[in-house]
mmCIF file of C-alpha atoms in Angstrom:
data_model
loop_
_atom_site.group_PDB
_atom_site.id
_atom_site.type_symbol
_atom_site.label_atom_id
_atom_site.label_comp_id
_atom_site.label_asym_id
_atom_site.label_seq_id
_atom_site.Cartn_x
_atom_site.Cartn_y
_atom_site.Cartn_z
ATOM 1 C CA UNK A 233 4.768 -26.338 1.344
ATOM 2 C CA UNK A 234 1.593 -26.205 3.409
ATOM 3 C CA UNK A 235 -0.588 -23.139 2.796
ATOM 4 C CA UNK A 236 1.448 -22.245 -0.280
ATOM 5 C CA UNK A 237 1.565 -25.071 -2.826
ATOM 6 C CA UNK A 238 -2.117 -25.871 -2.500
ATOM 7 C CA UNK A 239 -2.945 -22.243 -3.343
ATOM 8 C CA UNK A 240 -0.886 -22.303 -6.559
ATOM 9 C CA UNK A 241 -2.412 -25.337 -8.230
ATOM 10 C CA UNK A 242 -2.780 -24.674 -11.959
ATOM 11 C CA UNK A 243 -5.626 -27.129 -12.508
ATOM 12 C CA UNK A 244 -7.673 -25.557 -9.730
ATOM 13 C CA UNK A 245 -6.937 -22.105 -11.159
ATOM 14 C CA UNK A 246 -8.283 -23.183 -14.546
ATOM 15 C CA UNK A 247 -11.365 -24.563 -12.840
ATOM 16 C CA UNK A 248 -11.933 -21.284 -11.012
ATOM 17 C CA UNK A 249 -11.474 -19.394 -14.273
ATOM 18 C CA UNK A 250 -14.197 -21.509 -15.894
ATOM 19 C CA UNK A 251 -16.531 -20.912 -12.959
ATOM 20 C CA UNK A 252 -15.960 -17.155 -13.134
ATOM 21 C CA UNK A 253 -16.648 -17.209 -16.880
ATOM 22 C CA UNK A 254 -19.906 -19.083 -16.275
ATOM 23 C CA UNK A 255 -20.995 -16.561 -13.634
ATOM 24 C CA UNK A 256 -20.317 -13.506 -15.811
ATOM 25 C CA UNK A 257 -23.560 -12.191 -17.258
ATOM 26 C CA UNK A 258 -23.688 -11.255 -20.959
ATOM 27 C CA UNK A 259 -23.251 -7.562 -21.622
ATOM 28 C CA UNK A 260 -22.174 -6.792 -18.069
ATOM 29 C CA UNK A 261 -18.848 -5.370 -16.910
ATOM 30 C CA UNK A 262 -17.269 -6.073 -13.524
ATOM 31 C CA UNK A 263 -14.874 -3.368 -12.306
ATOM 32 C CA UNK A 264 -12.970 -4.688 -9.293
ATOM 33 C CA UNK A 265 -10.235 -2.807 -7.464
ATOM 34 C CA UNK A 266 -7.512 -4.735 -5.709
ATOM 35 C CA UNK A 267 -6.544 -2.175 -3.091
ATOM 36 C CA UNK A 268 -3.333 -3.825 -1.932
ATOM 37 C CA UNK A 269 -0.069 -3.784 -3.854
ATOM 38 C CA UNK A 270 0.514 -7.380 -2.815
ATOM 39 C CA UNK A 271 -2.528 -8.393 -4.838
ATOM 40 C CA UNK A 272 -1.353 -6.282 -7.774
ATOM 41 C CA UNK A 273 1.951 -8.147 -7.672
ATOM 42 C CA UNK A 274 0.214 -11.542 -7.511
ATOM 43 C CA UNK A 275 -2.113 -10.701 -10.410
ATOM 44 C CA UNK A 276 0.826 -9.748 -12.613
ATOM 45 C CA UNK A 277 3.181 -12.494 -11.470
ATOM 46 C CA UNK A 278 0.761 -15.372 -11.949
ATOM 47 C CA UNK A 279 -0.960 -14.048 -15.060
ATOM 48 C CA UNK A 280 -4.344 -13.942 -13.356
ATOM 49 C CA UNK A 281 -5.567 -11.249 -15.725
ATOM 50 C CA UNK A 282 -5.173 -13.611 -18.665
ATOM 51 C CA UNK A 283 -7.320 -16.235 -16.933
ATOM 52 C CA UNK A 284 -10.198 -13.860 -16.274
ATOM 53 C CA UNK A 285 -12.987 -13.128 -18.777
ATOM 54 C CA UNK A 286 -12.670 -9.874 -20.721
ATOM 55 C CA UNK A 287 -15.686 -8.527 -18.844
ATOM 56 C CA UNK A 288 -13.795 -8.606 -15.539
ATOM 57 C CA UNK A 289 -11.581 -5.559 -15.161
ATOM 58 C CA UNK A 290 -8.977 -5.397 -12.384
ATOM 59 C CA UNK A 291 -8.132 -1.861 -11.262
ATOM 60 C CA UNK A 292 -4.903 -1.210 -9.384
ATOM 61 C CA UNK A 293 -5.413 0.600 -6.082
ATOM 62 C CA UNK A 294 -3.118 2.748 -3.913
ATOM 63 C CA UNK A 295 -2.290 0.050 -1.364
ATOM 64 C CA UNK A 296 1.482 0.105 -1.871
ATOM 65 C CA UNK A 297 3.025 1.918 1.144
ATOM 66 C CA UNK A 298 6.138 2.988 -0.752
ATOM 67 C CA UNK A 299 4.117 4.203 -3.741
ATOM 68 C CA UNK A 300 1.909 6.587 -1.758
ATOM 69 C CA UNK A 301 4.790 8.150 0.197
ATOM 70 C CA UNK A 302 4.904 11.830 -0.862
ATOM 71 C CA UNK A 303 8.152 13.505 -1.872
ATOM 72 C CA UNK A 304 7.942 15.996 0.994
ATOM 73 C CA UNK A 305 8.196 13.242 3.612
ATOM 74 C CA UNK A 306 11.245 11.708 1.957
ATOM 75 C CA UNK A 307 12.813 15.168 1.828
ATOM 76 C CA UNK A 308 12.315 15.416 5.582
ATOM 77 C CA UNK A 309 14.182 12.159 6.165
ATOM 78 C CA UNK A 310 16.997 13.184 3.818
ATOM 79 C CA UNK A 311 17.271 16.553 5.584
ATOM 80 C CA UNK A 312 17.600 14.879 8.975
ATOM 81 C CA UNK A 313 20.526 12.835 7.708
ATOM 82 C CA UNK A 314 22.301 15.395 5.513
ATOM 83 C CA UNK A 315 21.650 18.609 7.445
ATOM 84 C CA UNK A 316 21.105 17.460 11.028
ATOM 85 C CA UNK A 317 23.634 14.607 11.174
ATOM 86 C CA UNK A 318 21.113 12.005 12.315
ATOM 87 C CA UNK A 319 21.332 8.314 11.554
ATOM 88 C CA UNK A 320 18.173 7.568 9.560
ATOM 89 C CA UNK A 321 16.949 3.968 9.436
ATOM 90 C CA UNK A 322 14.205 2.700 7.160
ATOM 91 C CA UNK A 323 13.003 -0.250 5.081
ATOM 92 C CA UNK A 324 14.790 -1.248 1.884
ATOM 93 C CA UNK A 325 12.209 -0.167 -0.709
ATOM 94 C CA UNK A 326 12.003 3.303 0.813
ATOM 95 C CA UNK A 327 15.676 3.886 0.043
ATOM 96 C CA UNK A 328 15.078 4.196 -3.709
ATOM 97 C CA UNK A 329 11.949 6.363 -3.881
ATOM 98 C CA UNK A 330 12.689 9.530 -5.893
ATOM 99 C CA UNK A 331 12.717 12.760 -3.898
ATOM 100 C CA UNK A 332 13.564 16.394 -4.647
ATOM 101 C CA UNK A 333 16.630 17.615 -6.540
ATOM 102 C CA UNK A 334 17.254 14.223 -8.105
ATOM 103 C CA UNK A 335 17.878 12.673 -4.712
ATOM 104 C CA UNK A 336 16.629 9.574 -2.941
ATOM 105 C CA UNK A 337 17.661 8.197 0.439
ATOM 106 C CA UNK A 338 20.144 5.949 -1.336
ATOM 107 C CA UNK A 339 21.650 8.819 -3.345
ATOM 108 C CA UNK A 340 21.816 10.933 -0.196
ATOM 109 C CA UNK A 341 23.783 8.138 1.436
ATOM 110 C CA UNK A 342 26.215 8.262 -1.471
ATOM 111 C CA UNK A 343 26.732 11.942 -0.599
ATOM 112 C CA UNK A 344 27.767 11.013 2.904
ATOM 113 C CA UNK A 345 24.487 10.851 4.815
ATOM 114 C CA UNK A 346 24.273 8.072 7.405
ATOM 115 C CA UNK A 347 21.160 6.311 6.119
ATOM 116 C CA UNK A 348 20.765 2.632 6.895
ATOM 117 C CA UNK A 349 18.440 -0.077 5.631
ATOM 118 C CA UNK A 350 16.821 -2.151 8.378
ATOM 119 C CA UNK A 351 14.554 -5.159 8.293
ATOM 120 C CA UNK A 352 12.442 -4.190 11.279
ATOM 121 C CA UNK A 353 11.699 -1.335 13.648
ATOM 122 C CA UNK A 354 13.575 -3.283 16.330
ATOM 123 C CA UNK A 355 16.734 -3.038 14.195
ATOM 124 C CA UNK A 356 16.498 0.756 14.328
ATOM 125 C CA UNK A 357 16.191 0.643 18.103
ATOM 126 C CA UNK A 358 19.339 -1.487 18.214
ATOM 127 C CA UNK A 359 21.196 1.108 16.153
ATOM 128 C CA UNK A 360 20.201 3.741 18.719
ATOM 129 C CA UNK A 361 21.533 1.627 21.582
ATOM 130 C CA UNK A 362 24.814 1.074 19.742
ATOM 131 C CA UNK A 363 25.252 4.789 18.953
ATOM 132 C CA UNK A 364 24.366 6.648 22.173
ATOM 133 C CA UNK A 365 26.106 9.858 21.023
ATOM 134 C CA UNK A 366 24.095 10.088 17.781
ATOM 135 C CA UNK A 367 20.478 10.919 17.066
ATOM 136 C CA UNK A 368 18.804 7.909 15.455
ATOM 137 C CA UNK A 369 15.540 8.376 13.542
ATOM 138 C CA UNK A 370 13.383 5.518 12.324
ATOM 139 C CA UNK A 371 11.615 6.607 9.134
ATOM 140 C CA UNK A 372 8.436 4.605 9.707
ATOM 141 C CA UNK A 373 6.179 3.920 6.731
ATOM 142 C CA UNK A 374 3.432 1.474 5.887
ATOM 143 C CA UNK A 375 -0.195 0.627 6.457
ATOM 144 C CA UNK A 376 -1.673 -1.018 9.541
ATOM 145 C CA UNK A 377 0.554 -4.063 9.015
ATOM 146 C CA UNK A 378 3.803 -2.331 9.987
ATOM 147 C CA UNK A 379 2.344 0.110 12.530
ATOM 148 C CA UNK A 380 2.218 -2.209 15.595
ATOM 149 C CA UNK A 381 5.990 -2.948 15.477
ATOM 150 C CA UNK A 382 6.670 0.798 15.400
ATOM 151 C CA UNK A 383 4.394 1.301 18.396
ATOM 152 C CA UNK A 384 6.234 -1.410 20.300
ATOM 153 C CA UNK A 385 9.696 0.093 19.728
ATOM 154 C CA UNK A 386 8.455 3.505 20.884
ATOM 155 C CA UNK A 387 7.194 1.894 24.077
ATOM 156 C CA UNK A 388 10.493 0.061 24.483
ATOM 157 C CA UNK A 389 12.473 3.249 23.967
ATOM 158 C CA UNK A 390 10.353 4.976 26.598
ATOM 159 C CA UNK A 391 10.741 2.135 29.107
ATOM 160 C CA UNK A 392 14.521 2.152 28.571
ATOM 161 C CA UNK A 393 14.787 5.976 28.669
ATOM 162 C CA UNK A 394 16.540 5.893 25.313
ATOM 163 C CA UNK A 395 16.984 9.613 24.673
ATOM 164 C CA UNK A 396 18.572 9.466 21.211
ATOM 165 C CA UNK A 397 15.796 7.565 19.431
ATOM 166 C CA UNK A 398 12.798 9.033 17.611
ATOM 167 C CA UNK A 399 10.311 8.115 14.887
ATOM 168 C CA UNK A 400 9.416 10.055 11.762
ATOM 169 C CA UNK A 401 5.927 8.614 11.472
ATOM 170 C CA UNK A 402 4.381 8.176 8.022
ATOM 171 C CA UNK A 403 2.010 5.322 8.825
ATOM 172 C CA UNK A 404 -1.220 5.510 6.812
ATOM 173 C CA UNK A 405 -4.669 3.945 7.119
ATOM 174 C CA UNK A 406 -6.506 1.718 4.665
ATOM 175 C CA UNK A 407 -10.170 2.588 5.431
ATOM 176 C CA UNK A 408 -9.533 6.325 4.995
ATOM 177 C CA UNK A 409 -7.927 5.730 1.602
ATOM 178 C CA UNK A 410 -10.844 3.599 0.415
ATOM 179 C CA UNK A 411 -13.277 6.310 1.514
ATOM 180 C CA UNK A 412 -11.234 8.900 -0.382
ATOM 181 C CA UNK A 413 -11.307 6.754 -3.519
ATOM 182 C CA UNK A 414 -15.077 6.290 -3.328
ATOM 183 C CA UNK A 415 -15.595 10.029 -2.798
ATOM 184 C CA UNK A 416 -13.278 10.991 -5.673
ATOM 185 C CA UNK A 417 -14.842 12.749 -8.658
ATOM 186 C CA UNK A 418 -13.607 10.003 -11.029
ATOM 187 C CA UNK A 419 -15.706 7.479 -9.117
ATOM 188 C CA UNK A 420 -18.621 9.395 -7.641
ATOM 189 C CA UNK A 421 -19.368 12.080 -10.254
ATOM 190 C CA UNK A 422 -17.869 11.271 -13.626
ATOM 191 C CA UNK A 423 -17.779 7.473 -13.511
ATOM 192 C CA UNK A 424 -14.467 7.395 -15.368
ATOM 193 C CA UNK A 425 -13.247 4.906 -12.753
ATOM 194 C CA UNK A 426 -16.260 2.677 -12.124
ATOM 195 C CA UNK A 427 -15.802 0.404 -9.112
ATOM 196 C CA UNK A 428 -18.203 -2.469 -8.453
ATOM 197 C CA UNK A 429 -16.284 -4.017 -5.563
ATOM 198 C CA UNK A 430 -13.001 -4.316 -3.692
ATOM 199 C CA UNK A 431 -10.552 -7.096 -2.983
ATOM 200 C CA UNK A 432 -9.608 -6.240 0.581
ATOM 201 C CA UNK A 433 -5.981 -6.467 1.747
ATOM 202 C CA UNK A 434 -4.717 -9.536 3.542
ATOM 203 C CA UNK A 435 -2.026 -8.518 6.036
ATOM 204 C CA UNK A 436 -3.748 -5.252 6.936
ATOM 205 C CA UNK A 437 -6.947 -7.145 7.686
ATOM 206 C CA UNK A 438 -5.131 -9.529 10.018
ATOM 207 C CA UNK A 439 -4.521 -6.488 12.221
ATOM 208 C CA UNK A 440 -7.731 -4.462 11.808
ATOM 209 C CA UNK A 441 -10.126 -7.335 11.036
ATOM 210 C CA UNK A 442 -13.001 -7.285 8.572
ATOM 211 C CA UNK A 443 -15.217 -4.994 10.663
ATOM 212 C CA UNK A 444 -13.922 -1.640 9.282
ATOM 213 C CA UNK A 445 -14.949 -2.607 5.734
ATOM 214 C CA UNK A 446 -18.604 -3.032 6.655
ATOM 215 C CA UNK A 447 -19.046 0.736 6.331
ATOM 216 C CA UNK A 448 -18.241 0.602 2.611
ATOM 217 C CA UNK A 449 -20.733 -2.158 2.018
ATOM 218 C CA UNK A 450 -23.474 -0.349 3.912
ATOM 219 C CA UNK A 451 -22.880 3.314 3.011
ATOM 220 C CA UNK A 452 -21.557 2.967 -0.551
ATOM 221 C CA UNK A 453 -23.154 -0.341 -1.568
ATOM 222 C CA UNK A 454 -19.743 -1.754 -2.530
ATOM 223 C CA UNK A 455 -18.987 -5.401 -1.786
ATOM 224 C CA UNK A 456 -15.629 -6.232 -0.233
ATOM 225 C CA UNK A 457 -13.945 -9.639 -0.242
ATOM 226 C CA UNK A 458 -10.822 -9.936 1.902
ATOM 227 C CA UNK A 459 -8.370 -12.266 0.171
ATOM 228 C CA UNK A 460 -4.974 -13.836 0.695
ATOM 229 C CA UNK A 461 -2.053 -13.176 -1.629
ATOM 230 C CA UNK A 462 -1.810 -16.524 -3.372
ATOM 231 C CA UNK A 463 -3.224 -16.813 -6.914
ATOM 232 C CA UNK A 464 -6.098 -19.086 -5.937
ATOM 233 C CA UNK A 465 -6.990 -16.683 -3.106
ATOM 234 C CA UNK A 466 -7.316 -13.848 -5.594
ATOM 235 C CA UNK A 467 -9.317 -15.876 -8.102
ATOM 236 C CA UNK A 468 -11.724 -17.122 -5.463
ATOM 237 C CA UNK A 469 -12.192 -13.527 -4.284
ATOM 238 C CA UNK A 470 -13.002 -12.466 -7.868
ATOM 239 C CA UNK A 471 -15.591 -15.250 -8.085
ATOM 240 C CA UNK A 472 -17.149 -14.156 -4.785
ATOM 241 C CA UNK A 473 -17.322 -10.527 -5.951
ATOM 242 C CA UNK A 474 -18.851 -11.456 -9.315
ATOM 243 C CA UNK A 475 -21.552 -13.397 -7.495
ATOM 244 C CA UNK A 476 -22.289 -10.471 -5.166
ATOM 245 C CA UNK A 477 -22.580 -8.070 -8.100
ATOM 246 C CA UNK A 478 -24.894 -10.469 -9.954
ATOM 247 C CA UNK A 479 -27.114 -10.883 -6.900
ATOM 248 C CA UNK A 480 -27.174 -7.177 -6.075
ATOM 249 C CA UNK A 481 -25.540 -7.785 -2.706
ATOM 250 C CA UNK A 482 -23.035 -5.500 -0.978
ATOM 251 C CA UNK A 483 -21.478 -7.425 1.877
ATOM 252 C CA UNK A 484 -18.094 -8.008 3.467
ATOM 253 C CA UNK A 485 -16.962 -11.561 2.854
ATOM 254 C CA UNK A 486 -13.779 -13.115 4.187
ATOM 255 C CA UNK A 487 -12.002 -15.438 1.786
ATOM 256 C CA UNK A 488 -8.869 -15.325 3.951
ATOM 257 C CA UNK A 489 -10.435 -17.104 6.913
ATOM 258 C CA UNK A 490 -7.207 -18.914 7.731
ATOM 259 C CA UNK A 491 -5.747 -15.647 9.007
ATOM 260 C CA UNK A 492 -8.397 -12.902 9.279
ATOM 261 C CA UNK A 493 -11.164 -12.527 11.872
ATOM 262 C CA UNK A 494 -13.900 -9.915 12.166
ATOM 263 C CA UNK A 495 -12.290 -8.226 15.183
ATOM 264 C CA UNK A 496 -8.650 -8.492 14.100
ATOM 265 C CA UNK A 497 -5.644 -8.480 16.418
ATOM 266 C CA UNK A 498 -6.882 -6.602 19.482
ATOM 267 C CA UNK A 499 -3.478 -6.643 21.185
ATOM 268 C CA UNK A 500 -1.873 -4.940 18.196
ATOM 269 C CA UNK A 501 -4.719 -2.433 17.979
ATOM 270 C CA UNK A 502 -4.297 -1.486 21.654
ATOM 271 C CA UNK A 503 -0.554 -0.930 21.229
ATOM 272 C CA UNK A 504 -1.133 1.335 18.226
ATOM 273 C CA UNK A 505 -3.856 3.289 20.016
ATOM 274 C CA UNK A 506 -1.603 3.832 23.038
ATOM 275 C CA UNK A 507 1.272 5.326 21.018
ATOM 276 C CA UNK A 508 -0.402 6.977 18.017
ATOM 277 C CA UNK A 509 -3.339 9.227 17.254
ATOM 278 C CA UNK A 510 -4.988 10.429 14.054
ATOM 279 C CA UNK A 511 -3.579 13.257 11.972
ATOM 280 C CA UNK A 512 -6.167 15.712 10.716
ATOM 281 C CA UNK A 513 -4.636 15.675 7.239
ATOM 282 C CA UNK A 514 -1.876 13.810 5.439
ATOM 283 C CA UNK A 515 -0.684 14.011 1.857
ATOM 284 C CA UNK A 516 -0.633 10.825 -0.213
ATOM 285 C CA UNK A 517 1.217 10.628 -3.485
ATOM 286 C CA UNK A 518 -1.444 10.475 -6.172
ATOM 287 C CA UNK A 519 -4.386 11.119 -3.851
ATOM 288 C CA UNK A 520 -3.434 14.509 -2.437
ATOM 289 C CA UNK A 521 -4.396 15.413 1.104
ATOM 290 C CA UNK A 522 -6.626 12.802 2.701
ATOM 291 C CA UNK A 523 -8.365 13.719 5.981
ATOM 292 C CA UNK A 524 -7.719 11.486 9.005
ATOM 293 C CA UNK A 525 -5.762 9.017 6.918
ATOM 294 C CA UNK A 526 -2.493 8.801 8.856
ATOM 295 C CA UNK A 527 -1.071 8.599 12.353
ATOM 296 C CA UNK A 528 1.198 10.747 14.480
ATOM 297 C CA UNK A 529 2.916 10.122 17.803
ATOM 298 C CA UNK A 530 0.814 11.035 20.831
ATOM 299 C CA UNK A 531 1.933 13.847 23.117
ATOM 300 C CA UNK A 532 2.594 11.323 25.888
ATOM 301 C CA UNK A 533 5.449 9.975 23.750
ATOM 302 C CA UNK A 534 6.541 13.379 22.406
ATOM 303 C CA UNK A 535 10.199 12.708 23.261
ATOM 304 C CA UNK A 536 10.200 10.050 20.544
ATOM 305 C CA UNK A 537 8.489 12.094 17.840
ATOM 306 C CA UNK A 538 11.068 13.263 15.281
ATOM 307 C CA UNK A 539 8.761 15.996 14.000
ATOM 308 C CA UNK A 540 8.595 17.578 17.447
ATOM 309 C CA UNK A 541 12.214 16.903 18.357
ATOM 310 C CA UNK A 542 13.640 18.506 15.217
ATOM 311 C CA UNK A 543 10.894 21.094 14.673
ATOM 312 C CA UNK A 544 10.013 19.765 11.227
ATOM 313 C CA UNK A 545 7.568 21.564 8.957
ATOM 314 C CA UNK A 546 6.020 19.684 6.077
ATOM 315 C CA UNK A 547 6.218 21.116 2.572
ATOM 316 C CA UNK A 548 4.408 19.528 -0.331
ATOM 317 C CA UNK A 549 6.496 18.863 -3.437
ATOM 318 C CA UNK A 550 4.929 18.087 -6.849
ATOM 319 C CA UNK A 551 5.785 14.887 -8.693
ATOM 320 C CA UNK A 552 7.711 14.712 -11.948
ATOM 321 C CA UNK A 553 5.476 16.342 -14.564
ATOM 322 C CA UNK A 554 5.587 13.380 -16.946
ATOM 323 C CA UNK A 555 5.246 10.692 -14.269
ATOM 324 C CA UNK A 556 1.790 9.088 -14.225
ATOM 325 C CA UNK A 557 2.113 7.488 -10.763
ATOM 326 C CA UNK A 558 -0.617 9.679 -9.331
ATOM 327 C CA UNK A 559 -3.145 8.659 -11.984
ATOM 328 C CA UNK A 560 -2.094 5.005 -11.715
ATOM 329 C CA UNK A 561 -2.584 5.012 -7.939
ATOM 330 C CA UNK A 562 -6.113 6.378 -8.453
ATOM 331 C CA UNK A 563 -6.948 3.737 -11.058
ATOM 332 C CA UNK A 564 -7.300 6.364 -13.788
ATOM 333 C CA UNK A 565 -4.393 5.077 -15.879
ATOM 334 C CA UNK A 566 -2.458 1.871 -16.437
ATOM 335 C CA UNK A 567 1.373 1.692 -16.229
ATOM 336 C CA UNK A 568 1.795 1.487 -20.011
ATOM 337 C CA UNK A 569 -0.122 4.742 -20.383
ATOM 338 C CA UNK A 570 2.836 6.557 -18.841
ATOM 339 C CA UNK A 571 5.264 8.022 -21.390
ATOM 340 C CA UNK A 572 8.200 7.145 -19.142
ATOM 341 C CA UNK A 573 7.281 3.497 -18.520
ATOM 342 C CA UNK A 574 9.912 0.979 -19.570
ATOM 343 C CA UNK A 575 12.148 3.567 -21.245
ATOM 344 C CA UNK A 576 13.254 6.394 -18.986
ATOM 345 C CA UNK A 577 11.603 4.765 -15.966
ATOM 346 C CA UNK A 578 12.680 1.230 -15.032
ATOM 347 C CA UNK A 579 13.223 -0.610 -11.720
ATOM 348 C CA UNK A 580 16.946 0.179 -12.033
ATOM 349 C CA UNK A 581 16.220 3.883 -12.629
ATOM 350 C CA UNK A 582 12.772 4.664 -11.175
ATOM 351 C CA UNK A 583 11.357 8.087 -11.958
ATOM 352 C CA UNK A 584 8.237 7.501 -9.889
ATOM 353 C CA UNK A 585 7.309 5.607 -6.756
ATOM 354 C CA UNK A 586 5.204 2.959 -8.555
ATOM 355 C CA UNK A 587 8.362 1.582 -10.174
ATOM 356 C CA UNK A 588 10.286 1.185 -6.899
ATOM 357 C CA UNK A 589 8.573 -1.467 -4.801
ATOM 358 C CA UNK A 590 7.715 -4.911 -6.150
ATOM 359 C CA UNK A 591 4.171 -4.113 -4.989
ATOM 360 C CA UNK A 592 4.002 -1.048 -7.205
ATOM 361 C CA UNK A 593 1.817 -1.400 -10.284
ATOM 362 C CA UNK A 594 4.569 -0.221 -12.647
ATOM 363 C CA UNK A 595 7.242 -2.517 -11.193
ATOM 364 C CA UNK A 596 4.874 -5.488 -11.270
ATOM 365 C CA UNK A 597 3.860 -4.845 -14.860
ATOM 366 C CA UNK A 598 7.462 -4.229 -15.926
ATOM 367 C CA UNK A 599 8.529 -7.566 -14.433
ATOM 368 C CA UNK A 600 5.629 -9.739 -15.561
ATOM 369 C CA UNK A 601 3.288 -7.983 -17.976
ATOM 370 C CA UNK A 602 5.168 -5.883 -20.503
ATOM 371 C CA UNK A 603 6.119 -8.819 -22.735
ATOM 372 C CA UNK A 604 2.517 -10.022 -22.866
ATOM 373 C CA UNK A 605 1.464 -6.564 -24.070
ATOM 374 C CA UNK A 606 3.404 -7.131 -27.289
ATOM 375 C CA UNK A 607 1.607 -10.410 -27.949
ATOM 376 C CA UNK A 608 -1.930 -9.155 -27.365
ATOM 377 C CA UNK A 609 -4.105 -7.055 -29.640
ATOM 378 C CA UNK A 610 -4.391 -3.327 -28.834
ATOM 379 C CA UNK A 611 -7.124 -2.539 -26.380
ATOM 380 C CA UNK A 612 -8.244 0.250 -24.100
ATOM 381 C CA UNK A 613 -5.619 0.772 -21.426
ATOM 382 C CA UNK A 614 -8.169 0.594 -18.652
ATOM 383 C CA UNK A 615 -9.105 -2.942 -19.617
ATOM 384 C CA UNK A 616 -5.659 -4.457 -19.410
ATOM 385 C CA UNK A 617 -5.036 -6.734 -16.443
#
């Protein structure tokens, strides 16, 4: 299949692995964070970590939209369905994220709440049209990739005067999260999470372009290589980052030129800007409150803002005390460092958000990496792929 098969060629992957090994300088470590959960999934699925030299360390980032969704936001959605009688629509992975009191959206549905899985924001709008006597709330999550479709359905609802539709907006922003990571004490002060460069997300960058990452290269001296999700994309990005580190460069390079431009999708950006504005603060699971890292519905579309319509107040809820998702999302720990991993916490019974989505570090490692752990010699958790 064009643009797929040619990026999964094993012989080329081995060749790239040899080139990376030749570029690695003796005695030097290369700490590279793949921000996006899609890259985390690809690294685990295709065994990329086993092809890389031991000196190249891949650090999982917080770029899984389901994983960073805080418990308090899920509680809001559950409350709208259970207590306010609304029909709540959301994406499939969101249904299983653990919330308060042992609940999730799926378990709340089992208690009688009308919570429906949809494949797109447009599906939620259709539910509202088909149920004019019911309040329908679209629980909107995701990074810049899924934000434009939400903006479009809000505009459609406004143009159609659809009075029973609203959005509980939990859309978050990639550049703000990267800034937060680079300013974190583990990175900036203590060096317990050293980061030499980033693999930039693919789908997000199609929307926002490569321009927003230039700040990190200039202000923090951190190279960024935007990469596609196929295994050869990731390996080529690693090679490009290793070369930048060796040469002392900190630039934004675009490996994913077949889809990403410097400016991004301007039409999508305009739609988002028309409907949404920045929140001053937003809580991320694992990262805490991150300034200007999320979006809310503008006052001009207030009729379609579920927070305004239902008078919602946000309350922060702590994670499970033994769950290590927060540390994993910050790159401090690896999935197998969590006491719950693979025993109490599995994809069938997730205790934390990182085990829910296929893009979560725990789910990816459970599916593809846990059996390799048994076959390899013990090593520091931070240096596992």
